[in-house]
Amino acid sequence: MTAYTATVTVRLKRGVLDPEAETTKRALERLGFDLDGLRSADRFELDLDAASEDDAAERADEMAERLLANPTIHDYTVEVTERE
Amino acid sequence: MTAYTATVTVRLKRGVLDPEAETTKRALERLGFDLDGLRSADRFELDLDAASEDDAAERADEMAERLLANPTIHDYTVEVTERE
């Protein structure tokens, strides 16, 4: 077994309203920053032991499907790196 | 001016309690997943026009300092990529 960190990034699907991002963008503009757009996402870093990188990715994928993301409104990506 | 996307990742500093991550970890374990640890972070993708990649990074850095991160409890990283 090798130690891996799987990073799951959960984003709202295109077209889903994101009032939090809209508010953050407006607050930045009020501070004088010029922005074309702002998207927010949640990032989960999962430490797990797995037989291979593929195995770790598969398990992270399953965790995203089951709990971390809501398939109705979210897309997600999984990235796996080895951990020292 | 070139179009860039600056990704700001805001994490809790080591030692700061993260009850949300703790709850998520426990919920995953209850679903049968085996985890050594889980950290959560916020990710902001900022679309902006800038003269150079360095300029874009500097502005994203300033936005993180001023609004996106709370220096008392957060660390953040900035990553800039060119946008088509």
Short mmCIF file of C-alpha atoms in Angstrom, two decimals:
data_model
loop_
_atom_site.label_atom_id
_atom_site.label_comp_id
_atom_site.label_asym_id
_atom_site.label_seq_id
_atom_site.Cartn_x
_atom_site.Cartn_y
_atom_site.Cartn_z
CA MET A 1 0.00 0.00 0.00
CA THR A 2 1.22 3.47 -0.86
CA ALA A 3 0.15 6.75 0.69
CA TYR A 4 -1.62 9.10 -1.72
CA THR A 5 -3.37 12.42 -1.55
CA ALA A 6 -6.39 12.71 -3.84
CA THR A 7 -7.56 16.25 -4.49
CA VAL A 8 -11.23 16.51 -5.40
CA THR A 9 -12.32 19.88 -6.81
CA VAL A 10 -16.07 20.41 -6.81
CA ARG A 11 -17.45 23.15 -9.07
CA LEU A 12 -20.93 24.34 -9.86
CA LYS A 13 -22.05 23.29 -13.33
CA ARG A 14 -22.18 25.94 -16.01
CA GLY A 15 -25.49 27.75 -15.76
CA VAL A 16 -26.04 27.12 -12.04
CA LEU A 17 -26.32 30.43 -10.20
CA ASP A 18 -23.55 31.17 -7.71
CA PRO A 19 -24.69 34.08 -5.51
CA GLU A 20 -21.67 33.71 -3.21
CA ALA A 21 -19.25 34.18 -6.11
CA GLU A 22 -21.33 37.09 -7.39
CA THR A 23 -21.17 38.76 -3.97
CA THR A 24 -17.42 38.18 -3.70
CA LYS A 25 -16.88 39.62 -7.18
CA ARG A 26 -18.89 42.72 -6.30
CA ALA A 27 -17.00 43.16 -3.03
CA LEU A 28 -13.68 42.99 -4.91
CA GLU A 29 -14.91 45.54 -7.44
CA ARG A 30 -15.95 47.82 -4.60
CA LEU A 31 -12.36 47.59 -3.35
CA GLY A 32 -11.20 48.84 -6.75
CA PHE A 33 -10.25 45.55 -8.44
CA ASP A 34 -11.20 45.01 -12.05
CA LEU A 35 -12.48 41.48 -12.82
CA ASP A 36 -13.98 39.75 -15.85
CA GLY A 37 -15.36 36.88 -13.80
CA LEU A 38 -15.07 34.90 -10.59
CA ARG A 39 -15.94 31.27 -9.96
CA SER A 40 -15.71 29.56 -6.60
CA ALA A 41 -15.13 25.88 -5.96
CA ASP A 42 -14.65 23.53 -3.02
CA ARG A 43 -11.46 21.58 -2.75
CA PHE A 44 -11.05 18.43 -0.66
CA GLU A 45 -7.64 16.89 -0.04
CA LEU A 46 -8.09 13.23 0.90
CA ASP A 47 -5.20 11.27 2.41
CA LEU A 48 -5.59 7.58 1.72
CA ASP A 49 -3.61 4.38 1.34
CA ALA A 50 -4.12 2.48 -1.88
CA ALA A 51 -2.52 -0.26 -3.96
CA SER A 52 -1.98 2.06 -6.93
CA GLU A 53 -2.61 5.58 -8.17
CA ASP A 54 -5.55 4.29 -10.22
CA ASP A 55 -7.03 2.63 -7.17
CA ALA A 56 -6.71 5.87 -5.18
CA ALA A 57 -8.35 7.85 -8.00
CA GLU A 58 -11.18 5.36 -8.23
CA ARG A 59 -11.91 5.58 -4.52
CA ALA A 60 -11.76 9.38 -4.52
CA ASP A 61 -14.12 9.34 -7.47
CA GLU A 62 -16.56 7.17 -5.54
CA MET A 63 -16.38 9.50 -2.51
CA ALA A 64 -17.15 12.46 -4.78
CA GLU A 65 -20.13 10.61 -6.28
CA ARG A 66 -21.47 9.48 -2.93
CA LEU A 67 -20.94 12.54 -0.76
CA LEU A 68 -18.67 15.39 -1.83
CA ALA A 69 -20.50 16.47 -4.97
CA ASN A 70 -24.16 16.76 -5.85
CA PRO A 71 -24.44 15.46 -9.43
CA THR A 72 -27.48 17.65 -10.11
CA ILE A 73 -25.54 20.89 -9.75
CA HIS A 74 -21.84 19.96 -9.50
CA ASP A 75 -19.01 18.81 -11.72
CA TYR A 76 -15.85 17.51 -10.12
CA THR A 77 -12.28 16.59 -10.99
CA VAL A 78 -9.94 14.22 -9.16
CA GLU A 79 -6.15 14.54 -9.09
CA VAL A 80 -3.91 12.06 -7.28
CA THR A 81 -0.34 12.60 -6.07
CA GLU A 82 1.91 10.36 -4.02
CA ARG A 83 2.39 11.49 -0.44
CA GLU A 84 5.65 11.25 1.53
CA MET B 1 -3.37 43.28 -22.16
CA THR B 2 -3.69 39.50 -21.98
CA ALA B 3 -6.54 37.51 -20.45
CA TYR B 4 -5.49 35.40 -17.47
CA THR B 5 -7.17 33.20 -14.92
CA ALA B 6 -5.65 33.40 -11.44
CA THR B 7 -6.57 30.54 -9.14
CA VAL B 8 -6.42 31.42 -5.45
CA THR B 9 -6.56 28.45 -3.06
CA VAL B 10 -7.34 29.40 0.54
CA ARG B 11 -6.53 26.83 3.23
CA LEU B 12 -6.79 26.88 6.99
CA LYS B 13 -3.40 27.19 8.68
CA ARG B 14 -1.97 24.09 10.31
CA GLY B 15 -3.40 23.83 13.81
CA VAL B 16 -6.63 25.69 13.09
CA LEU B 17 -9.61 23.45 13.82
CA ASP B 18 -11.73 22.49 10.81
CA PRO B 19 -15.01 21.03 12.11
CA GLU B 20 -16.50 20.92 8.60
CA ALA B 21 -13.66 18.73 7.33
CA GLU B 22 -13.92 16.57 10.45
CA THR B 23 -17.63 16.04 9.86
CA THR B 24 -17.09 15.23 6.17
CA LYS B 25 -14.37 12.73 7.09
CA ARG B 26 -16.64 11.03 9.60
CA ALA B 27 -19.51 10.90 7.10
CA LEU B 28 -17.24 9.24 4.52
CA GLU B 29 -16.07 6.73 7.12
CA ARG B 30 -19.68 5.96 7.95
CA LEU B 31 -20.17 5.17 4.25
CA GLY B 32 -17.35 2.65 4.52
CA PHE B 33 -14.43 4.66 3.14
CA ASP B 34 -11.07 4.44 4.87
CA LEU B 35 -9.25 7.77 5.19
CA ASP B 36 -6.06 8.98 6.89
CA GLY B 37 -7.08 12.60 6.73
CA LEU B 38 -9.19 15.17 4.98
CA ARG B 39 -8.56 18.88 4.51
CA SER B 40 -10.93 21.30 2.88
CA ALA B 41 -10.03 24.50 1.05
CA ASP B 42 -11.75 27.24 -0.90
CA ARG B 43 -10.79 27.84 -4.46
CA PHE B 44 -11.44 31.07 -6.36
CA GLU B 45 -10.89 31.34 -10.10
CA LEU B 46 -10.45 34.97 -11.06
CA ASP B 47 -10.63 36.06 -14.70
CA LEU B 48 -8.69 39.25 -15.25
CA ASP B 49 -6.81 41.19 -17.91
CA ALA B 50 -3.23 42.09 -17.11
CA ALA B 51 -0.06 43.25 -18.81
CA SER B 52 1.87 40.14 -17.79
CA GLU B 53 1.57 36.92 -15.82
CA ASP B 54 3.48 38.56 -12.95
CA ASP B 55 1.09 41.48 -12.95
CA ALA B 56 -1.91 39.12 -12.84
CA ALA B 57 -0.35 37.14 -9.96
CA GLU B 58 0.37 40.32 -8.03
CA ARG B 59 -3.23 41.53 -8.35
CA ALA B 60 -4.63 38.14 -7.34
CA ASP B 61 -2.28 38.19 -4.38
CA GLU B 62 -3.61 41.57 -3.32
CA MET B 63 -7.23 40.36 -3.65
CA ALA B 64 -6.38 37.39 -1.43
CA GLU B 65 -4.78 39.68 1.16
CA ARG B 66 -7.63 42.18 1.13
CA LEU B 67 -10.67 39.93 0.94
CA LEU B 68 -10.42 36.25 0.02
CA ALA B 69 -8.22 35.07 2.89
CA ASN B 70 -8.10 35.93 6.57
CA PRO B 71 -4.38 36.12 7.44
CA THR B 72 -5.05 35.13 11.05
CA ILE B 73 -6.30 31.67 10.13
CA HIS B 74 -5.61 31.16 6.41
CA ASP B 75 -2.71 30.44 4.10
CA TYR B 76 -3.20 30.88 0.37
CA THR B 77 -1.50 30.09 -2.92
CA VAL B 78 -1.91 31.82 -6.27
CA GLU B 79 -1.52 30.14 -9.66
CA VAL B 80 -1.87 32.00 -12.95
CA THR B 81 -2.63 30.57 -16.39
CA GLU B 82 -3.32 32.29 -19.68
CA ARG B 83 -6.95 32.16 -20.76
CA GLU B 84 -8.13 31.72 -24.36
#
